[in-house]
Short mmCIF file of C-alpha atoms in Angstrom, two decimals:
data_model
loop_
_atom_site.label_atom_id
_atom_site.label_comp_id
_atom_site.label_asym_id
_atom_site.label_seq_id
_atom_site.Cartn_x
_atom_site.Cartn_y
_atom_site.Cartn_z
CA MET A 1 -21.71 -15.10 84.03
CA ALA A 2 -18.18 -16.51 84.46
CA GLY A 3 -19.04 -17.02 88.16
CA TYR A 4 -21.94 -18.71 87.43
CA GLU A 5 -20.11 -21.06 85.11
CA GLN A 6 -17.68 -21.89 87.88
CA TYR A 7 -19.95 -22.63 90.46
CA PHE A 8 -21.86 -25.03 88.23
CA ARG A 9 -18.64 -27.00 87.39
CA GLU A 10 -17.69 -26.93 90.87
CA LEU A 11 -21.19 -28.07 91.75
CA VAL A 12 -21.17 -30.98 89.45
CA ASP A 13 -17.75 -32.12 90.10
CA GLY A 14 -18.64 -32.13 93.74
CA LYS A 15 -16.39 -29.47 95.31
CA ARG A 16 -19.62 -27.59 96.64
CA GLU A 17 -20.48 -29.90 99.75
CA ASN A 18 -22.96 -27.46 101.84
CA PRO A 19 -26.56 -28.81 102.29
CA GLN A 20 -28.32 -26.20 99.83
CA ASP A 21 -25.81 -27.49 97.00
CA ARG A 22 -26.52 -30.89 97.78
CA LEU A 23 -30.12 -30.66 97.33
CA LEU A 24 -29.86 -28.37 94.00
CA LEU A 25 -27.48 -30.88 92.69
CA GLY A 26 -30.17 -34.03 93.55
CA CYS A 27 -32.88 -31.62 92.12
CA LEU A 28 -30.63 -31.45 88.91
CA LYS A 29 -29.92 -35.00 88.95
CA PHE A 30 -33.80 -35.88 88.91
CA LEU A 31 -34.24 -33.44 85.98
CA SER A 32 -31.12 -34.86 83.87
CA LEU A 33 -32.80 -38.37 84.08
CA PHE A 34 -35.75 -36.90 81.76
CA TYR A 35 -32.97 -34.94 79.52
CA SER A 36 -31.40 -38.23 79.08
CA LEU A 37 -34.19 -40.15 78.34
CA ALA A 38 -34.96 -37.38 75.49
CA LEU A 39 -31.94 -38.03 74.24
CA ARG A 40 -31.93 -41.82 73.93
CA LEU A 41 -35.00 -41.87 72.27
CA ARG A 42 -33.79 -39.23 69.95
CA ALA A 43 -30.94 -41.44 69.04
CA PHE A 44 -33.23 -44.41 68.86
CA ALA A 45 -35.40 -42.82 66.43
CA TYR A 46 -32.45 -41.62 63.93
CA GLY A 47 -30.91 -45.43 64.54
CA ALA A 48 -34.35 -47.17 63.60
CA GLY A 49 -34.98 -44.45 60.62
CA LEU A 50 -37.90 -42.97 61.85
CA LEU A 51 -36.13 -39.73 61.80
CA ARG A 52 -34.42 -39.04 58.41
CA THR A 53 -30.91 -38.67 57.69
CA ARG A 54 -29.06 -37.22 54.70
CA ARG A 55 -25.80 -37.83 53.14
CA LEU A 56 -23.65 -35.62 51.14
CA PRO A 57 -22.11 -37.13 48.04
CA ARG A 58 -18.57 -36.75 49.70
CA PRO A 59 -16.61 -38.10 52.54
CA VAL A 60 -17.41 -36.40 56.13
CA ILE A 61 -15.43 -36.47 58.86
CA SER A 62 -17.08 -35.39 61.91
CA VAL A 63 -15.21 -34.22 65.15
CA GLY A 64 -16.95 -33.48 68.38
CA ASN A 65 -17.31 -34.45 71.87
CA LEU A 66 -19.95 -35.67 74.59
CA THR A 67 -19.26 -33.07 77.08
CA VAL A 68 -20.00 -29.31 76.96
CA GLY A 69 -16.79 -26.99 77.45
CA GLY A 70 -13.51 -27.31 75.60
CA THR A 71 -11.83 -30.57 74.56
CA GLY A 72 -9.88 -29.09 71.87
CA LYS A 73 -12.06 -29.45 68.99
CA THR A 74 -10.91 -26.41 67.10
CA PRO A 75 -6.94 -27.62 67.11
CA MET A 76 -8.39 -30.89 65.91
CA VAL A 77 -10.15 -29.67 63.13
CA GLY A 78 -7.11 -27.80 62.20
CA TRP A 79 -5.04 -30.64 62.47
CA LEU A 80 -7.36 -32.89 60.18
CA ALA A 81 -7.70 -29.77 57.37
CA ARG A 82 -3.84 -29.68 57.33
CA TYR A 83 -3.40 -33.07 56.89
CA LEU A 84 -5.98 -33.35 54.26
CA MET A 85 -5.10 -30.41 52.28
CA GLY A 86 -1.42 -31.88 52.57
CA LYS A 87 -2.73 -34.61 50.39
CA GLY A 88 -3.88 -32.35 47.64
CA LYS A 89 -7.61 -32.16 48.81
CA ARG A 90 -9.88 -29.25 48.78
CA VAL A 91 -11.20 -28.93 52.27
CA VAL A 92 -14.27 -27.86 53.60
CA VAL A 93 -15.38 -27.05 57.15
CA LEU A 94 -19.13 -27.06 58.24
CA SER A 95 -19.61 -25.37 61.27
CA ARG A 96 -22.75 -24.04 63.42
CA GLY A 97 -21.20 -20.65 63.53
CA TYR A 98 -22.26 -20.66 67.15
CA GLY A 99 -21.90 -17.15 69.06
CA GLY A 100 -22.34 -15.02 65.74
CA SER A 101 -25.13 -12.85 64.49
CA ALA A 102 -25.73 -15.20 61.46
CA HIS A 103 -26.03 -17.95 63.54
CA GLY A 104 -28.36 -20.43 62.09
CA GLU A 105 -27.95 -18.84 58.49
CA ILE A 106 -25.96 -20.35 55.67
CA ARG A 107 -23.23 -18.23 55.02
CA MET A 108 -19.60 -18.69 53.55
CA VAL A 109 -16.91 -17.73 56.13
CA SER A 110 -13.97 -18.35 53.67
CA ASP A 111 -13.56 -19.47 50.53
CA GLY A 112 -9.87 -20.48 50.75
CA GLU A 113 -8.48 -17.30 49.68
CA ARG A 114 -10.46 -14.38 51.59
CA ILE A 115 -12.24 -14.28 54.87
CA LEU A 116 -15.43 -12.99 54.25
CA LEU A 117 -17.19 -12.57 57.57
CA PRO A 118 -16.07 -11.05 60.75
CA PRO A 119 -16.35 -13.05 64.21
CA GLU A 120 -19.16 -11.09 65.24
CA ASP A 121 -21.22 -12.33 62.47
CA ALA A 122 -19.71 -16.18 61.86
CA GLY A 123 -18.47 -16.74 65.22
CA ASP A 124 -14.99 -16.78 66.95
CA GLU A 125 -14.33 -20.80 66.14
CA PRO A 126 -14.94 -20.45 62.31
CA VAL A 127 -13.05 -17.47 62.23
CA LEU A 128 -10.25 -18.80 63.88
CA LEU A 129 -10.05 -21.69 61.64
CA ALA A 130 -10.02 -19.82 58.43
CA LYS A 131 -7.32 -17.47 59.71
CA THR A 132 -4.88 -20.06 60.84
CA VAL A 133 -5.01 -22.98 58.17
CA PRO A 134 -4.25 -21.08 55.13
CA GLY A 135 -6.37 -22.19 51.88
CA LEU A 136 -8.87 -23.66 54.63
CA ALA A 137 -12.65 -22.90 53.06
CA VAL A 138 -15.55 -22.62 55.88
CA VAL A 139 -19.18 -22.37 56.00
CA ILE A 140 -21.80 -22.03 58.76
CA GLY A 141 -25.15 -23.16 59.27
CA ALA A 142 -27.41 -24.67 61.50
CA ASP A 143 -28.70 -27.24 59.20
CA ARG A 144 -25.19 -28.90 57.90
CA TYR A 145 -26.66 -30.95 54.84
CA ARG A 146 -27.94 -27.38 53.39
CA ALA A 147 -24.59 -25.93 54.26
CA GLY A 148 -22.79 -29.02 52.48
CA VAL A 149 -24.92 -28.53 49.60
CA TYR A 150 -24.48 -24.86 49.19
CA ALA A 151 -20.32 -25.56 49.56
CA LEU A 152 -20.79 -28.40 46.72
CA GLU A 153 -22.15 -25.76 44.28
CA THR A 154 -19.90 -22.91 45.23
CA LEU A 155 -16.37 -24.42 46.51
CA LYS A 156 -16.53 -28.07 44.83
CA PRO A 157 -14.87 -29.50 48.08
CA ASP A 158 -13.46 -33.13 48.00
CA ILE A 159 -14.00 -33.73 51.38
CA PHE A 160 -16.10 -32.01 54.44
CA ILE A 161 -15.03 -31.75 58.18
CA LEU A 162 -18.07 -31.51 60.29
CA ASP A 163 -16.93 -29.16 63.27
CA ASP A 164 -18.58 -30.14 66.73
CA GLY A 165 -20.61 -32.64 64.71
CA PHE A 166 -21.18 -35.46 66.95
CA GLN A 167 -24.74 -34.70 68.22
CA HIS A 168 -25.61 -33.54 64.29
CA ILE A 169 -27.06 -37.34 63.90
CA ARG A 170 -29.33 -35.91 61.04
CA LEU A 171 -26.02 -35.71 58.82
CA GLN A 172 -24.54 -39.18 58.08
CA ARG A 173 -20.53 -39.08 58.41
CA ASP A 174 -17.85 -41.46 57.08
CA LEU A 175 -15.75 -40.78 60.00
CA ASN A 176 -16.82 -40.07 63.51
CA VAL A 177 -14.21 -38.86 65.78
CA LEU A 178 -14.75 -38.37 69.44
CA LEU A 179 -12.85 -36.26 71.70
CA VAL A 180 -12.59 -36.72 75.34
CA ASP A 181 -10.52 -35.13 78.13
CA SER A 182 -8.02 -37.23 79.47
CA ARG A 183 -8.43 -36.11 82.86
CA ARG A 184 -12.36 -36.68 83.26
CA PRO A 185 -13.75 -38.13 79.73
CA PHE A 186 -17.40 -38.16 80.93
CA GLY A 187 -17.28 -36.01 83.96
CA ASN A 188 -19.54 -37.08 86.81
CA GLY A 189 -21.38 -39.29 84.67
CA PHE A 190 -24.54 -37.27 84.52
CA THR A 191 -26.22 -35.48 81.42
CA LEU A 192 -27.22 -31.71 81.87
CA PRO A 193 -28.13 -30.16 83.91
CA ALA A 194 -26.71 -32.08 86.49
CA GLY A 195 -23.43 -32.80 84.82
CA LEU A 196 -21.59 -32.08 81.73
CA LEU A 197 -22.47 -34.77 79.24
CA ARG A 198 -24.32 -33.55 75.95
CA GLU A 199 -25.65 -37.37 75.75
CA PRO A 200 -25.60 -40.40 77.86
CA VAL A 201 -22.15 -42.28 78.09
CA ALA A 202 -23.55 -45.09 75.61
CA ALA A 203 -23.77 -42.12 72.94
CA ALA A 204 -19.91 -42.58 72.74
CA GLY A 205 -20.61 -45.97 70.73
CA ARG A 206 -21.32 -44.27 67.88
CA ALA A 207 -17.72 -43.12 67.48
CA ASP A 208 -15.18 -44.68 65.15
CA ILE A 209 -12.24 -43.60 66.82
CA VAL A 210 -11.66 -41.92 70.60
CA VAL A 211 -9.00 -39.39 70.91
CA ALA A 212 -8.00 -38.53 74.74
CA THR A 213 -7.00 -34.66 74.58
CA ARG A 214 -4.98 -33.09 77.20
CA SER A 215 -2.75 -36.53 77.73
CA LYS A 216 0.71 -35.41 78.53
CA ASP A 217 2.20 -39.03 78.40
CA GLY A 218 -0.81 -41.49 78.55
CA VAL A 219 0.70 -42.96 81.93
CA GLY A 220 -2.15 -45.15 83.46
CA LEU A 221 -4.76 -44.11 80.66
CA VAL A 222 -7.13 -46.69 79.51
CA ASN A 223 -9.35 -46.23 76.64
CA PRO A 224 -12.62 -44.85 77.82
CA VAL A 225 -14.30 -46.48 74.86
CA PRO A 226 -13.45 -50.24 74.91
CA GLY A 227 -13.23 -51.90 71.35
CA LYS A 228 -12.89 -48.35 69.46
CA PRO A 229 -9.43 -47.27 67.96
CA PHE A 230 -7.90 -45.20 70.71
CA LEU A 231 -5.13 -42.57 70.39
CA MET A 232 -3.79 -39.74 72.59
CA ALA A 233 -2.95 -36.09 72.07
CA ALA A 234 -1.45 -33.12 73.99
CA HIS A 235 -2.19 -29.57 73.65
CA THR A 236 0.93 -27.66 73.47
CA LEU A 237 1.32 -23.88 73.61
CA GLU A 238 4.48 -23.38 71.21
CA GLY A 239 5.06 -19.77 71.56
CA MET A 240 3.46 -16.46 71.15
CA ILE A 241 2.60 -13.98 68.34
CA PRO A 242 1.51 -10.44 68.35
CA LEU A 243 -2.04 -9.70 68.45
CA GLU A 244 -1.71 -7.52 65.15
CA GLY A 245 0.16 -10.73 63.68
CA GLY A 246 4.04 -11.43 63.06
CA ALA A 247 6.27 -14.06 63.39
CA LEU A 248 6.04 -17.03 66.27
CA ALA A 249 8.23 -15.90 69.25
CA PRO A 250 9.19 -18.12 72.19
CA PHE A 251 7.73 -17.52 75.63
CA SER A 252 11.37 -16.86 77.28
CA ARG A 253 11.05 -13.34 75.31
CA LEU A 254 8.77 -12.54 78.38
CA LYS A 255 11.27 -13.32 81.02
CA GLY A 256 11.11 -10.76 83.86
CA VAL A 257 8.24 -8.96 82.49
CA ARG A 258 4.63 -9.01 84.40
CA ILE A 259 2.24 -10.22 82.34
CA MET A 260 -1.68 -10.72 82.72
CA ALA A 261 -3.66 -13.37 80.81
CA PHE A 262 -7.17 -13.24 80.09
CA SER A 263 -9.61 -15.44 78.08
CA GLY A 264 -13.40 -16.07 77.57
CA ILE A 265 -13.19 -20.17 76.44
CA ALA A 266 -14.82 -22.97 78.24
CA ASP A 267 -12.02 -23.83 80.73
CA PRO A 268 -10.15 -20.48 80.99
CA GLY A 269 -8.35 -22.10 84.40
CA CYS A 270 -6.71 -24.57 82.11
CA PHE A 271 -5.28 -22.04 79.72
CA PHE A 272 -3.83 -20.17 82.68
CA ASP A 273 -2.20 -23.56 84.09
CA GLU A 274 -0.76 -24.34 80.78
CA LEU A 275 0.72 -20.82 80.39
CA GLU A 276 2.57 -21.41 83.82
CA ARG A 277 3.70 -24.91 82.85
CA ALA A 278 5.02 -23.15 79.59
CA GLY A 279 7.30 -20.84 81.76
CA VAL A 280 4.89 -17.80 81.47
CA PRO A 281 4.72 -16.49 85.12
CA LEU A 282 1.20 -14.14 85.46
CA VAL A 283 0.70 -11.83 87.80
CA ALA A 284 -3.26 -11.35 87.29
CA THR A 285 -5.53 -13.49 85.20
CA LEU A 286 -9.25 -12.66 84.09
CA ALA A 287 -11.86 -15.14 82.87
CA PHE A 288 -15.22 -14.28 81.00
CA PRO A 289 -17.75 -16.59 79.51
CA ASP A 290 -17.16 -19.00 76.71
CA HIS A 291 -17.73 -17.23 73.50
CA SER A 292 -17.90 -13.61 74.88
CA VAL A 293 -18.54 -10.53 72.93
CA TYR A 294 -15.81 -8.21 73.77
CA GLY A 295 -17.42 -4.68 74.23
CA ASP A 296 -16.81 -1.78 76.30
CA GLU A 297 -17.41 -3.21 79.76
CA GLU A 298 -14.98 -6.15 78.74
CA LEU A 299 -12.33 -3.82 77.76
CA ALA A 300 -12.88 -1.73 80.72
CA ALA A 301 -12.38 -4.58 83.12
CA ILE A 302 -9.51 -5.92 81.12
CA CYS A 303 -7.89 -2.47 80.93
CA LYS A 304 -8.26 -1.96 84.94
CA LEU A 305 -6.69 -5.19 86.00
CA ARG A 306 -3.94 -4.47 83.57
CA ASP A 307 -3.42 -1.16 85.24
CA THR A 308 -4.07 -2.19 88.93
CA SER A 309 -1.59 -5.38 88.56
CA GLN A 310 0.78 -3.14 86.67
CA SER A 311 1.06 -5.62 83.89
CA ALA A 312 3.36 -4.43 80.85
CA ILE A 313 1.87 -7.12 78.69
CA LEU A 314 -1.36 -8.72 77.91
CA ILE A 315 -1.61 -12.63 76.67
CA THR A 316 -4.67 -14.34 75.52
CA THR A 317 -6.01 -16.99 73.26
CA GLY A 318 -6.19 -17.16 69.64
CA LYS A 319 -10.01 -17.77 69.77
CA ASP A 320 -10.25 -14.60 71.81
CA ALA A 321 -7.51 -12.70 69.83
CA VAL A 322 -10.03 -12.87 66.39
CA LYS A 323 -12.20 -10.81 68.23
CA LEU A 324 -9.79 -8.28 69.45
CA THR A 325 -7.53 -6.96 66.64
CA GLN A 326 -9.88 -4.14 66.42
CA PHE A 327 -9.12 -2.94 69.89
CA LYS A 328 -5.56 -3.30 69.82
CA ASP A 329 -4.60 0.30 70.39
CA ARG A 330 -6.60 0.17 73.70
CA LEU A 331 -5.45 -2.77 74.99
CA GLY A 332 -1.53 -2.00 74.46
CA PRO A 333 1.02 -4.70 74.21
CA CYS A 334 -0.84 -7.96 73.75
CA VAL A 335 0.54 -11.49 72.41
CA VAL A 336 -1.64 -14.57 71.52
CA ALA A 337 -0.49 -17.95 72.94
CA SER A 338 -0.12 -20.45 69.76
CA LEU A 339 -1.70 -23.82 70.55
CA GLN A 340 -1.20 -27.08 68.71
CA ILE A 341 -2.26 -30.66 69.04
CA THR A 342 0.38 -33.25 68.90
CA PHE A 343 -0.11 -36.87 68.81
CA ALA A 344 1.40 -39.93 70.79
CA ASP A 345 0.71 -41.99 67.53
CA ALA A 346 -0.98 -40.65 64.89
CA LEU A 347 -1.02 -43.63 62.86
CA PRO A 348 -4.56 -45.34 64.02
CA LEU A 349 -6.13 -41.81 62.91
CA GLU A 350 -4.23 -41.61 59.46
CA ARG A 351 -5.34 -45.29 58.95
CA GLU A 352 -9.11 -44.12 59.08
CA ILE A 353 -8.73 -40.86 57.05
CA GLU A 354 -6.58 -42.98 54.18
CA LYS A 355 -9.53 -45.13 54.14
CA LEU A 356 -11.83 -42.24 52.91
CA LEU A 357 -9.04 -41.08 50.20
#
């Protein structure tokens, strides 16, 4: 599956130029027109009141993107949760629970004190948020309004964060945060299946504030959604933590050690590149599809490459790690890269948040 994902990305990025690939992309662009039209009609129906929207009696901050794949939504949600909790607010994250067996059901992942569901049921990202932000409550459900009502009754939150909520128009939000990848904000400009866009570019107009992620210094970067408040963010690997848990340690401790990296995220190549830039030389890498479920086949592939590359330590992402603790003995020495989001200037976002408090 990872091979198909890589092929698709290369195809829509224009890196596949033989006649068969060009013909396939042309057909996909034709189909994309119909998909894009359907999305425009859906957005119009909600905007015109033809489709019903619902409002929760607490402020809702939505974090989402226009493209498939990773733009750093989970670190952004974590940052917002910490900021709001630092203001003394009781925060609940509402998530789809994608990738878990309970996907679609309304379930409590964390009540802020205990993690109540494993990633196999809840999905990797909700469990990662609950694990990395102490005191954060997380509820999953396909219908985020009903999930919010459930959270109101059981958790009494002051404010909600809607994870991956840009397309969940049926739930009204008080602050719409749109994340875009600073390298290619809208991919090739086409919606699925000819590009990476979930919606046409015009949908970016629903945003209240735009955050360009993976922007190291912001040189030459312009606001991809003119007229909207805009800020730049970088994702930084700040160190590593043992898979079984423990204190953060610097990557310098890996000097001279043979290291293999693996991950099942939307853009594993970016993770491997960031490790190299952080001073972690890799002797081998292994990519799995996004939201991979780790079973015997995946563990066998990891262990085989670990042995053939003579790697002494494995390194992976936090999103993968929540699904791997049960396999720590089989994996051997394994560490988790700790990812943090930092802003060149967070003031525009803080101003928008303060309006809700």
